[in-house]
CSV table of C-alpha atoms and ligand atoms in Angstrom, one decimal:
chain,number,residue,atom,x,y,z
A,16,UNK,CA,100.2,74.2,27.5
A,17,UNK,CA,96.6,73.3,27.7
A,18,UNK,CA,94.0,75.9,27.0
A,19,UNK,CA,90.6,75.8,28.5
A,20,UNK,CA,87.8,76.6,26.1
A,21,UNK,CA,85.0,78.8,27.4
A,22,UNK,CA,81.6,77.1,26.9
A,23,UNK,CA,79.3,78.9,24.5
A,24,UNK,CA,75.8,80.0,25.5
A,25,UNK,CA,73.0,77.7,24.3
A,26,UNK,CA,71.6,78.8,20.9
A,27,UNK,CA,68.5,81.0,21.1
A,28,UNK,CA,69.2,82.1,24.7
A,29,UNK,CA,70.0,85.7,25.6
A,30,UNK,CA,72.3,87.5,28.0
A,31,UNK,CA,71.1,91.0,28.8
A,32,UNK,CA,73.0,94.0,30.2
A,33,UNK,CA,72.6,97.7,29.9
A,34,UNK,CA,70.0,99.0,27.4
A,35,UNK,CA,68.5,95.6,26.8
A,36,UNK,CA,68.1,94.8,30.5
A,37,UNK,CA,66.6,98.3,31.0
A,38,UNK,CA,64.0,97.8,28.3
A,39,UNK,CA,63.2,94.3,29.7
A,40,UNK,CA,62.8,95.7,33.2
A,41,UNK,CA,60.6,98.5,32.1
A,42,UNK,CA,58.2,96.2,30.4
A,43,UNK,CA,57.9,94.0,33.5
A,44,UNK,CA,57.5,96.9,35.9
A,45,UNK,CA,54.8,98.5,33.8
A,46,UNK,CA,52.9,95.2,33.7
A,47,UNK,CA,53.2,94.8,37.4
A,48,UNK,CA,51.7,98.2,37.9
A,49,UNK,CA,48.9,97.7,35.4
A,50,UNK,CA,47.8,94.2,36.7
A,51,UNK,CA,47.3,95.7,40.1
A,52,UNK,CA,45.0,98.4,38.6
A,53,UNK,CA,42.8,95.5,37.4
A,54,UNK,CA,42.9,93.4,40.6
A,55,UNK,CA,45.0,90.6,39.2
A,56,UNK,CA,47.1,88.9,42.0
A,57,UNK,CA,50.5,87.5,41.4
A,58,UNK,CA,50.9,83.8,40.8
A,59,UNK,CA,54.0,81.7,40.6
A,60,UNK,CA,54.2,78.2,39.0
A,61,UNK,CA,57.1,75.8,38.3
A,62,UNK,CA,59.3,76.2,35.3
A,63,UNK,CA,58.9,72.5,34.6
A,64,UNK,CA,56.0,70.2,34.7
A,65,UNK,CA,55.2,66.5,33.9
A,66,UNK,CA,55.2,66.4,30.1
A,67,UNK,CA,51.5,65.3,30.2
A,68,UNK,CA,50.5,68.7,31.5
A,69,UNK,CA,51.4,70.3,28.2
A,70,UNK,CA,50.9,67.4,25.9
A,71,UNK,CA,47.2,67.0,27.0
A,72,UNK,CA,46.2,70.6,27.4
A,73,UNK,CA,47.8,71.9,24.2
A,74,UNK,CA,47.0,68.9,22.1
A,75,UNK,CA,49.4,66.5,20.4
A,76,UNK,CA,48.8,68.0,17.0
A,77,UNK,CA,50.0,71.5,17.8
A,78,UNK,CA,53.3,72.8,16.7
A,79,UNK,CA,54.4,73.4,20.3
A,80,UNK,CA,53.8,69.8,21.4
A,81,UNK,CA,54.9,68.1,18.2
A,82,UNK,CA,58.0,70.1,17.4
A,83,UNK,CA,58.9,72.7,20.0
A,84,UNK,CA,59.0,71.2,23.5
A,85,UNK,CA,62.1,70.7,25.6
A,86,UNK,CA,61.3,67.4,27.1
A,87,UNK,CA,63.6,65.0,28.9
A,88,UNK,CA,63.7,62.1,31.3
A,89,UNK,CA,64.9,63.1,34.8
A,90,UNK,CA,67.1,60.9,36.9
A,91,UNK,CA,64.1,59.2,38.3
A,92,UNK,CA,62.8,58.2,34.8
A,93,UNK,CA,59.9,60.7,34.7
A,94,UNK,CA,59.3,62.7,31.5
A,95,UNK,CA,59.4,66.4,32.4
A,96,UNK,CA,59.1,69.4,30.1
A,97,UNK,CA,60.4,72.9,30.4
A,98,UNK,CA,57.2,75.1,30.2
A,99,UNK,CA,56.5,76.3,26.7
A,100,UNK,CA,53.7,78.5,28.0
A,101,UNK,CA,52.1,79.5,31.3
A,102,UNK,CA,48.4,78.6,30.9
A,103,UNK,CA,48.6,74.8,31.2
A,104,UNK,CA,50.8,75.0,34.4
A,105,UNK,CA,48.4,77.5,36.0
A,106,UNK,CA,45.4,75.3,35.0
A,107,UNK,CA,47.2,72.3,36.6
A,108,UNK,CA,47.9,74.3,39.8
A,109,UNK,CA,44.2,75.4,39.8
A,110,UNK,CA,43.2,71.8,40.1
A,111,UNK,CA,46.0,70.3,42.3
A,112,UNK,CA,46.1,73.2,44.7
A,113,UNK,CA,42.4,73.5,45.2
A,114,UNK,CA,42.3,77.1,43.8
A,115,UNK,CA,38.7,76.4,42.6
A,116,UNK,CA,37.6,78.0,46.0
A,117,UNK,CA,38.9,81.4,44.7
A,118,UNK,CA,37.0,81.3,41.4
A,119,UNK,CA,36.8,83.5,39.5
A,120,UNK,CA,40.6,83.5,39.9
A,121,UNK,CA,42.3,86.6,38.4
A,122,UNK,CA,46.1,86.0,38.3
A,123,UNK,CA,49.2,87.3,36.5
A,124,UNK,CA,52.8,86.2,36.2
A,125,UNK,CA,55.9,86.7,34.1
A,126,UNK,CA,59.0,84.6,33.5
A,127,UNK,CA,61.0,82.4,31.1
A,128,UNK,CA,59.4,79.9,28.6
A,129,UNK,CA,61.2,77.4,26.4
A,130,UNK,CA,60.5,76.4,22.8
A,131,UNK,CA,62.8,74.6,20.3
A,132,UNK,CA,62.4,77.0,17.4
A,133,UNK,CA,64.7,78.5,14.8
A,134,UNK,CA,66.3,81.5,16.5
A,135,UNK,CA,65.9,84.9,14.8
A,136,UNK,CA,65.0,88.5,15.7
A,137,UNK,CA,62.1,88.3,18.1
A,138,UNK,CA,62.2,84.5,18.3
A,139,UNK,CA,64.3,82.7,20.9
A,140,UNK,CA,64.5,79.3,22.5
A,141,UNK,CA,64.4,80.8,26.0
A,142,UNK,CA,62.1,83.8,25.8
A,143,UNK,CA,59.9,85.6,28.3
A,144,UNK,CA,56.2,86.4,28.6
A,145,UNK,CA,53.8,88.4,30.6
A,146,UNK,CA,50.7,86.4,31.3
A,147,UNK,CA,47.2,87.1,32.7
A,148,UNK,CA,44.4,84.6,33.3
A,149,UNK,CA,40.9,84.6,34.6
A,150,UNK,CA,39.9,81.1,35.6
A,151,UNK,CA,36.3,80.1,36.5
A,152,UNK,CA,34.4,82.9,34.7
A,153,UNK,CA,32.1,82.2,31.8
A,154,UNK,CA,31.0,85.9,31.4
A,155,UNK,CA,32.1,88.0,28.4
A,156,UNK,CA,33.0,90.7,30.9
A,157,UNK,CA,36.1,88.7,31.8
A,158,UNK,CA,37.2,88.7,28.1
A,159,UNK,CA,36.5,92.5,28.0
A,160,UNK,CA,38.5,93.1,31.2
A,161,UNK,CA,41.5,91.2,29.9
A,162,UNK,CA,41.4,93.0,26.6
A,163,UNK,CA,41.2,96.4,28.3
A,164,UNK,CA,44.1,95.4,30.5
A,165,UNK,CA,46.2,94.5,27.5
A,166,UNK,CA,45.2,97.7,25.7
A,167,UNK,CA,46.2,99.8,28.8
A,168,UNK,CA,49.5,98.0,29.1
A,169,UNK,CA,50.4,98.8,25.5
A,170,UNK,CA,49.3,102.5,26.0
A,171,UNK,CA,51.4,102.8,29.1
A,172,UNK,CA,54.3,101.3,27.3
A,173,UNK,CA,53.8,103.9,24.7
A,174,UNK,CA,53.4,101.4,21.8
A,175,UNK,CA,49.6,101.4,21.4
A,176,UNK,CA,49.8,103.5,18.2
A,177,UNK,CA,51.7,101.0,16.1
A,178,UNK,CA,49.8,98.0,17.4
A,179,UNK,CA,46.3,96.7,16.4
A,180,UNK,CA,44.0,94.5,18.3
A,181,UNK,CA,42.6,91.8,15.9
A,182,UNK,CA,39.7,89.8,17.2
A,183,UNK,CA,37.8,86.7,16.2
A,184,UNK,CA,35.4,84.2,17.6
A,185,UNK,CA,35.9,80.5,17.3
A,186,UNK,CA,32.4,79.9,18.6
A,187,UNK,CA,31.3,77.2,21.0
A,188,UNK,CA,31.8,73.5,20.6
A,189,UNK,CA,28.8,73.1,18.3
A,190,UNK,CA,29.9,76.0,16.1
A,191,UNK,CA,33.4,74.8,15.9
A,192,UNK,CA,32.4,71.3,14.8
A,193,UNK,CA,30.1,72.6,12.1
A,194,UNK,CA,32.7,75.0,10.8
A,195,UNK,CA,35.5,72.5,11.0
A,196,UNK,CA,33.5,70.0,8.9
A,197,UNK,CA,32.9,72.8,6.3
A,198,UNK,CA,36.6,73.7,6.3
A,199,UNK,CA,37.6,70.0,5.8
A,200,UNK,CA,35.2,69.7,2.8
A,201,UNK,CA,36.6,72.9,1.3
A,202,UNK,CA,40.2,71.9,1.7
A,203,UNK,CA,39.6,68.3,0.5
A,204,UNK,CA,38.4,69.8,-2.8
A,205,UNK,CA,41.8,71.6,-3.1
A,206,UNK,CA,44.0,68.7,-1.9
A,207,UNK,CA,46.2,68.8,-4.9
A,208,UNK,CA,47.1,72.5,-4.5
A,209,UNK,CA,47.9,72.5,-0.7
A,210,UNK,CA,51.4,72.5,0.7
A,211,UNK,CA,52.7,69.4,2.4
A,212,UNK,CA,52.5,71.0,5.8
A,213,UNK,CA,48.8,71.8,5.1
A,214,UNK,CA,48.0,68.3,4.0
A,215,UNK,CA,49.4,67.2,7.3
A,216,UNK,CA,47.3,69.9,9.1
A,217,UNK,CA,44.2,68.7,7.1
A,218,UNK,CA,44.5,65.3,8.8
A,219,UNK,CA,45.3,66.6,12.3
A,220,UNK,CA,44.3,70.2,12.8
A,221,UNK,CA,42.5,71.7,9.7
A,222,UNK,CA,41.8,75.1,11.3
A,223,UNK,CA,45.6,75.8,11.3
A,224,UNK,CA,45.5,75.9,7.4
A,225,UNK,CA,43.8,79.2,7.8
A,226,UNK,CA,46.9,80.9,9.1
A,227,UNK,CA,49.4,79.2,6.9
A,228,UNK,CA,52.0,81.5,5.5
A,229,UNK,CA,52.8,79.3,2.5
A,230,UNK,CA,51.9,81.1,-0.8
A,231,UNK,CA,50.4,77.9,-2.2
A,232,UNK,CA,47.9,77.7,0.7
A,233,UNK,CA,46.9,81.4,0.8
A,234,UNK,CA,44.3,81.5,-2.0
A,235,UNK,CA,42.7,78.4,-0.7
A,236,UNK,CA,42.7,79.6,2.9
A,237,UNK,CA,41.3,83.0,1.8
A,238,UNK,CA,38.4,81.4,-0.1
A,239,UNK,CA,37.6,79.1,2.9
A,240,UNK,CA,34.1,79.3,4.5
A,241,UNK,CA,33.9,81.8,7.3
A,242,UNK,CA,32.8,80.9,10.8
A,243,UNK,CA,30.0,83.5,10.8
A,244,UNK,CA,27.9,81.2,8.7
A,245,UNK,CA,28.1,78.5,11.4
A,246,UNK,CA,27.9,80.6,14.6
A,247,UNK,CA,25.2,79.4,17.0
A,248,UNK,CA,22.9,82.0,18.4
A,249,UNK,CA,24.6,81.7,21.8
A,250,UNK,CA,28.1,82.0,20.3
A,251,UNK,CA,27.0,85.1,18.3
A,252,UNK,CA,25.6,86.7,21.4
A,253,UNK,CA,28.7,86.1,23.3
A,254,UNK,CA,30.9,87.7,20.7
A,255,UNK,CA,28.5,90.7,20.4
A,256,UNK,CA,28.8,91.2,24.2
A,257,UNK,CA,32.6,91.2,24.0
A,258,UNK,CA,32.7,93.7,21.1
A,259,UNK,CA,30.1,95.9,22.8
A,260,UNK,CA,32.2,96.0,26.0
A,261,UNK,CA,35.3,97.0,24.1
A,262,UNK,CA,33.5,99.8,22.2
A,263,UNK,CA,32.1,101.1,25.5
A,264,UNK,CA,35.5,101.1,27.1
A,265,UNK,CA,37.1,102.8,24.1
A,266,UNK,CA,39.3,99.9,23.0
A,267,UNK,CA,39.8,99.9,19.3
A,268,UNK,CA,39.7,96.5,17.5
A,269,UNK,CA,39.3,95.0,14.0
A,270,UNK,CA,37.8,91.7,13.0
A,271,UNK,CA,40.0,89.0,11.6
A,272,UNK,CA,37.8,86.1,10.6
A,273,UNK,CA,40.9,84.1,9.7
A,274,UNK,CA,42.5,84.3,13.2
A,275,UNK,CA,42.6,80.8,14.7
A,276,UNK,CA,45.6,80.7,17.1
A,277,UNK,CA,47.9,77.8,17.5
A,278,UNK,CA,46.4,75.9,20.4
A,279,UNK,CA,43.5,73.4,20.3
A,280,UNK,CA,41.8,74.5,23.4
A,281,UNK,CA,40.5,77.9,22.3
A,282,UNK,CA,36.7,78.6,22.2
A,283,UNK,CA,34.8,81.9,21.6
A,284,UNK,CA,37.1,84.9,21.8
A,285,UNK,CA,40.5,84.7,20.1
A,286,UNK,CA,42.7,87.7,19.7
A,287,UNK,CA,46.2,89.0,18.8
A,288,UNK,CA,47.8,92.4,19.1
A,289,UNK,CA,49.9,92.8,16.0
A,290,UNK,CA,52.4,95.3,14.6
A,291,UNK,CA,54.2,95.7,11.3
A,292,UNK,CA,57.2,97.2,13.2
A,293,UNK,CA,58.8,93.8,14.0
A,294,UNK,CA,59.0,92.1,10.6
A,295,UNK,CA,57.9,88.5,10.6
A,296,UNK,CA,57.6,88.3,14.4
A,297,UNK,CA,54.7,90.8,14.5
A,298,UNK,CA,52.5,89.3,17.2
A,299,UNK,CA,53.2,91.0,20.5
A,300,UNK,CA,50.3,89.6,22.5
A,301,UNK,CA,47.9,86.8,22.0
A,302,UNK,CA,45.2,84.9,23.8
A,303,UNK,CA,41.6,83.9,24.1
A,304,UNK,CA,39.0,81.8,25.9
A,305,UNK,CA,39.9,78.2,26.7
A,306,UNK,CA,36.8,76.8,28.2
A,307,UNK,CA,37.8,73.2,27.3
A,308,UNK,CA,41.3,73.1,28.8
A,309,UNK,CA,40.7,72.3,32.4
A,310,UNK,CA,38.7,69.2,31.4
A,311,UNK,CA,41.6,67.9,29.4
A,312,UNK,CA,43.5,67.9,32.7
A,313,UNK,CA,40.9,65.8,34.4
A,314,UNK,CA,39.1,68.8,36.1
A,315,UNK,CA,35.4,69.8,36.0
A,316,UNK,CA,34.1,72.0,33.2
A,317,UNK,CA,35.7,75.3,33.9
A,318,UNK,CA,35.4,78.4,31.7
A,319,UNK,CA,38.6,80.5,31.5
A,320,UNK,CA,40.3,83.2,29.4
A,321,UNK,CA,43.7,84.7,29.3
A,322,UNK,CA,46.6,86.1,27.3
A,323,UNK,CA,50.4,86.1,27.0
A,324,UNK,CA,52.7,88.8,25.6
A,325,UNK,CA,56.3,88.4,24.5
A,326,UNK,CA,58.5,90.6,26.7
A,327,UNK,CA,61.4,90.7,24.2
A,328,UNK,CA,59.0,91.9,21.4
A,329,UNK,CA,57.5,94.6,23.6
A,330,UNK,CA,61.0,95.6,24.8
A,331,UNK,CA,62.0,96.2,21.1
A,332,UNK,CA,59.1,98.4,20.5
A,333,UNK,CA,59.3,100.8,23.5
A,334,UNK,CA,61.4,104.0,23.6
A,335,UNK,CA,64.6,103.6,25.6
A,336,UNK,CA,63.7,104.1,29.3
A,337,UNK,CA,65.6,106.6,31.3
A,338,UNK,CA,68.8,105.1,32.7
A,339,UNK,CA,69.0,104.2,36.3
A,340,UNK,CA,70.9,107.0,38.0
A,341,UNK,CA,73.0,107.2,41.1
A,342,UNK,CA,72.1,110.3,43.1
A,343,UNK,CA,75.2,110.5,45.3
A,344,UNK,CA,78.8,109.3,44.6
A,345,UNK,CA,80.9,108.9,47.7
A,346,UNK,CA,84.6,109.7,47.3
A,347,UNK,CA,86.9,108.7,50.1
A,348,UNK,CA,90.5,110.0,50.0
A,349,UNK,CA,92.9,107.5,51.7
A,350,UNK,CA,92.5,104.6,54.1
A,351,UNK,CA,91.5,106.9,57.1
A,352,UNK,CA,88.3,107.9,55.2
A,353,UNK,CA,87.0,104.4,54.6
A,354,UNK,CA,85.0,104.0,57.8
A,355,UNK,CA,83.2,107.4,57.4
A,356,UNK,CA,82.6,106.5,53.8
A,357,UNK,CA,80.9,103.2,54.8
A,358,UNK,CA,78.8,105.2,57.3
A,359,UNK,CA,77.8,107.8,54.7
A,360,UNK,CA,76.8,105.1,52.2
A,361,UNK,CA,74.8,103.1,54.7
A,362,UNK,CA,72.9,106.3,55.9
A,363,UNK,CA,72.1,107.4,52.4
A,364,UNK,CA,71.0,104.0,51.1
A,365,UNK,CA,68.9,103.3,54.2
A,366,UNK,CA,67.2,106.7,53.6
A,367,UNK,CA,66.3,105.6,50.1
A,368,UNK,CA,68.9,107.7,48.3
A,369,UNK,CA,70.8,105.8,45.5
A,370,UNK,CA,74.5,106.1,46.4
A,371,UNK,CA,77.6,104.4,45.1
A,372,UNK,CA,81.3,104.3,45.7
A,373,UNK,CA,84.2,103.0,43.6
A,374,UNK,CA,86.0,100.2,45.4
A,375,UNK,CA,89.4,101.7,44.6
A,376,UNK,CA,91.2,104.5,42.8
A,377,UNK,CA,92.7,107.9,43.5
A,378,UNK,CA,90.8,111.1,44.1
A,379,UNK,CA,91.0,112.2,40.5
A,380,UNK,CA,89.8,108.8,39.1
A,381,UNK,CA,87.0,108.7,41.6
A,382,UNK,CA,85.8,112.2,40.8
A,383,UNK,CA,85.9,111.4,37.0
A,384,UNK,CA,83.8,108.3,37.7
A,385,UNK,CA,81.4,110.3,39.9
A,386,UNK,CA,81.0,112.8,37.0
A,387,UNK,CA,80.4,110.1,34.4
A,388,UNK,CA,77.8,108.4,36.6
A,389,UNK,CA,75.6,111.5,36.3
A,390,UNK,CA,75.4,111.8,40.1
A,391,UNK,CA,73.9,115.0,41.4
A,392,UNK,CA,76.2,115.1,44.5
A,393,UNK,CA,79.6,113.9,45.4
A,394,UNK,CA,80.4,113.3,49.1
A,395,UNK,CA,84.1,113.9,49.5
A,396,UNK,CA,85.8,112.6,52.6
A,397,UNK,CA,89.5,113.5,53.5
A,398,UNK,CA,91.6,113.4,56.6
A,399,UNK,CA,90.4,116.8,57.8
A,400,UNK,CA,86.8,115.8,57.4
A,401,UNK,CA,87.4,112.6,59.3
A,402,UNK,CA,88.9,114.4,62.2
A,403,UNK,CA,85.8,116.7,62.5
A,404,UNK,CA,83.2,114.0,61.8
A,405,UNK,CA,82.2,115.9,58.6
A,406,UNK,CA,82.0,115.3,54.9
A,407,UNK,CA,82.3,117.7,52.1
A,408,UNK,CA,79.2,117.8,49.9
A,409,UNK,CA,79.7,118.9,46.3
A,410,UNK,CA,76.8,119.9,44.0
A,411,UNK,CA,78.1,118.5,40.7
A,412,UNK,CA,76.1,120.8,38.5
A,413,UNK,CA,76.6,124.0,40.4
A,414,UNK,CA,80.3,123.1,41.2
A,415,UNK,CA,79.8,124.3,44.7
A,416,UNK,CA,81.1,122.5,47.8
A,417,UNK,CA,80.6,122.9,51.6
A,418,UNK,CA,81.1,121.0,54.8
A,419,UNK,CA,78.2,119.0,56.3
A,420,UNK,CA,78.2,117.0,59.6
A,421,UNK,CA,77.9,113.3,58.9
A,422,UNK,CA,74.7,113.2,61.0
A,423,UNK,CA,73.1,115.9,58.8
A,424,UNK,CA,74.1,114.4,55.4
A,425,UNK,CA,70.8,112.8,54.5
A,426,UNK,CA,68.9,116.0,55.5
A,427,UNK,CA,71.3,118.2,53.5
A,428,UNK,CA,70.7,116.1,50.4
A,429,UNK,CA,66.9,115.9,50.8
A,430,UNK,CA,67.0,119.7,51.0
B,22,ATP,P1,54.3,83.0,16.8
B,22,ATP,O1,53.2,83.0,15.8
B,22,ATP,O2,55.1,84.3,16.7
B,22,ATP,O3,55.2,81.8,16.9
B,22,ATP,P2,52.7,82.0,19.0
B,22,ATP,O4,51.4,82.0,18.5
B,22,ATP,O5,53.6,80.7,19.0
B,22,ATP,O6,53.6,83.1,18.2
B,22,ATP,P3,51.9,82.3,21.7
B,22,ATP,O7,52.1,80.9,22.1
B,22,ATP,O8,50.6,82.9,21.6
B,22,ATP,O9,52.8,82.7,20.4
B,22,ATP,O10,52.7,83.3,22.7
B,22,ATP,C1,52.3,84.6,23.0
B,22,ATP,C2,53.4,85.6,22.6
B,22,ATP,O11,54.7,85.1,23.1
B,22,ATP,C3,53.6,85.8,21.2
B,22,ATP,O12,52.7,86.7,20.7
B,22,ATP,C4,55.0,86.4,21.1
B,22,ATP,O13,55.0,87.7,21.5
B,22,ATP,C5,55.7,85.6,22.2
B,22,ATP,N1,56.5,84.5,21.7
B,22,ATP,C6,56.0,83.2,21.4
B,22,ATP,N2,57.1,82.5,21.0
B,22,ATP,C7,58.2,83.2,21.1
B,22,ATP,C8,59.6,83.0,20.9
B,22,ATP,N3,60.1,81.8,20.5
B,22,ATP,N4,60.5,84.0,21.1
B,22,ATP,C9,60.0,85.2,21.6
B,22,ATP,N5,58.7,85.5,21.8
B,22,ATP,C10,57.8,84.5,21.6
B,23,MG,MG1,55.0,79.9,17.7
């Protein structure tokens, strides 16, 4: 006898049901409400793009491009990549769809992303993000608005208390070049003490050494020159305008002069909302200004700023949302009651009342189910009721029951 083996799920993917799905849904719904309060429209972009979209805009030296992308050749021989982040795809669409006419474009989305990483708590190969972007705005007010929105989202999710906004500036192009040169000089002096990874970073992306977690790198990174000594007057004024806006809006923040973020395209504002409640995966939301990105995709100079938040990490932090409850359980007794039951269910649901019915089972089983579901009412339909065009409406808490004409059922429940 042959046995068919059930295929396993792909490592680092998740199947969600019950509590986990409730948490996930609550995060998404809260985001959808908050983004409307800030005038961010919904945007949808493809789950896959030509590999060049990510390779160019994120930079070949980043961890995401060099190690984490799901890239493959499709049947036509084109190299495509499952999106590892939203920003590059939205920026591509901004150019190819002519969305420049809407600048400044304020958009938000959520959905799955794919990165080949070592799966662990809070880190998956298919994960999900909330994302918000403002494209075509050079003003610090855009940065402030996005940070206020992130702050309000965390408050409304009830997690703001355990989460801190850490903020930095990476300066403008001029600042970044000067600081980078100083960093390279500093790290060169300590070549012999750096980890292998950081030696690699020194050649390709020296800023990344600053957020290395390797204990060999830490003292050298901590002693590295700070960006403040290289900030141009313009870059300093921009950062001051952002922090002033945050203070005025009552958004708490702390400076982290070592915060660099993984991607090459950041300029000026960089930020992360971090918590110590999730172990090593403590960053729940991150973003910043990416004024250089659109040019790397062949577009005109276009200032932009945005953020992304991990839905799974937020879902782990929130209190368990209230379960989704059925208000009315319909309980038909026998075949003759099926038609009236179908009518009752249709009337209730069309009136916006959550109603459910077991597909099968005797009266006792069905009543037990109705009880377990937490329904406020049971609508019991037997032969007598069918004959009179009536149902029996039972208040589950009060344990009282009385006849109601089928036409009056919705009104009786609405009270
Ligand atoms: P990390 O340092 O944790 O790898 P990152 O800098 O790579 O994060 P971003 O690219 O800024 O992350 O993505 C924004 C947010 O998306 C993160 O703060 C995190 O909440 C979430 N995130 C990123 N990668 C994963 C993943 N593999 N699994 C689950 N969530 C993730
Ligand atoms: Mg990462």
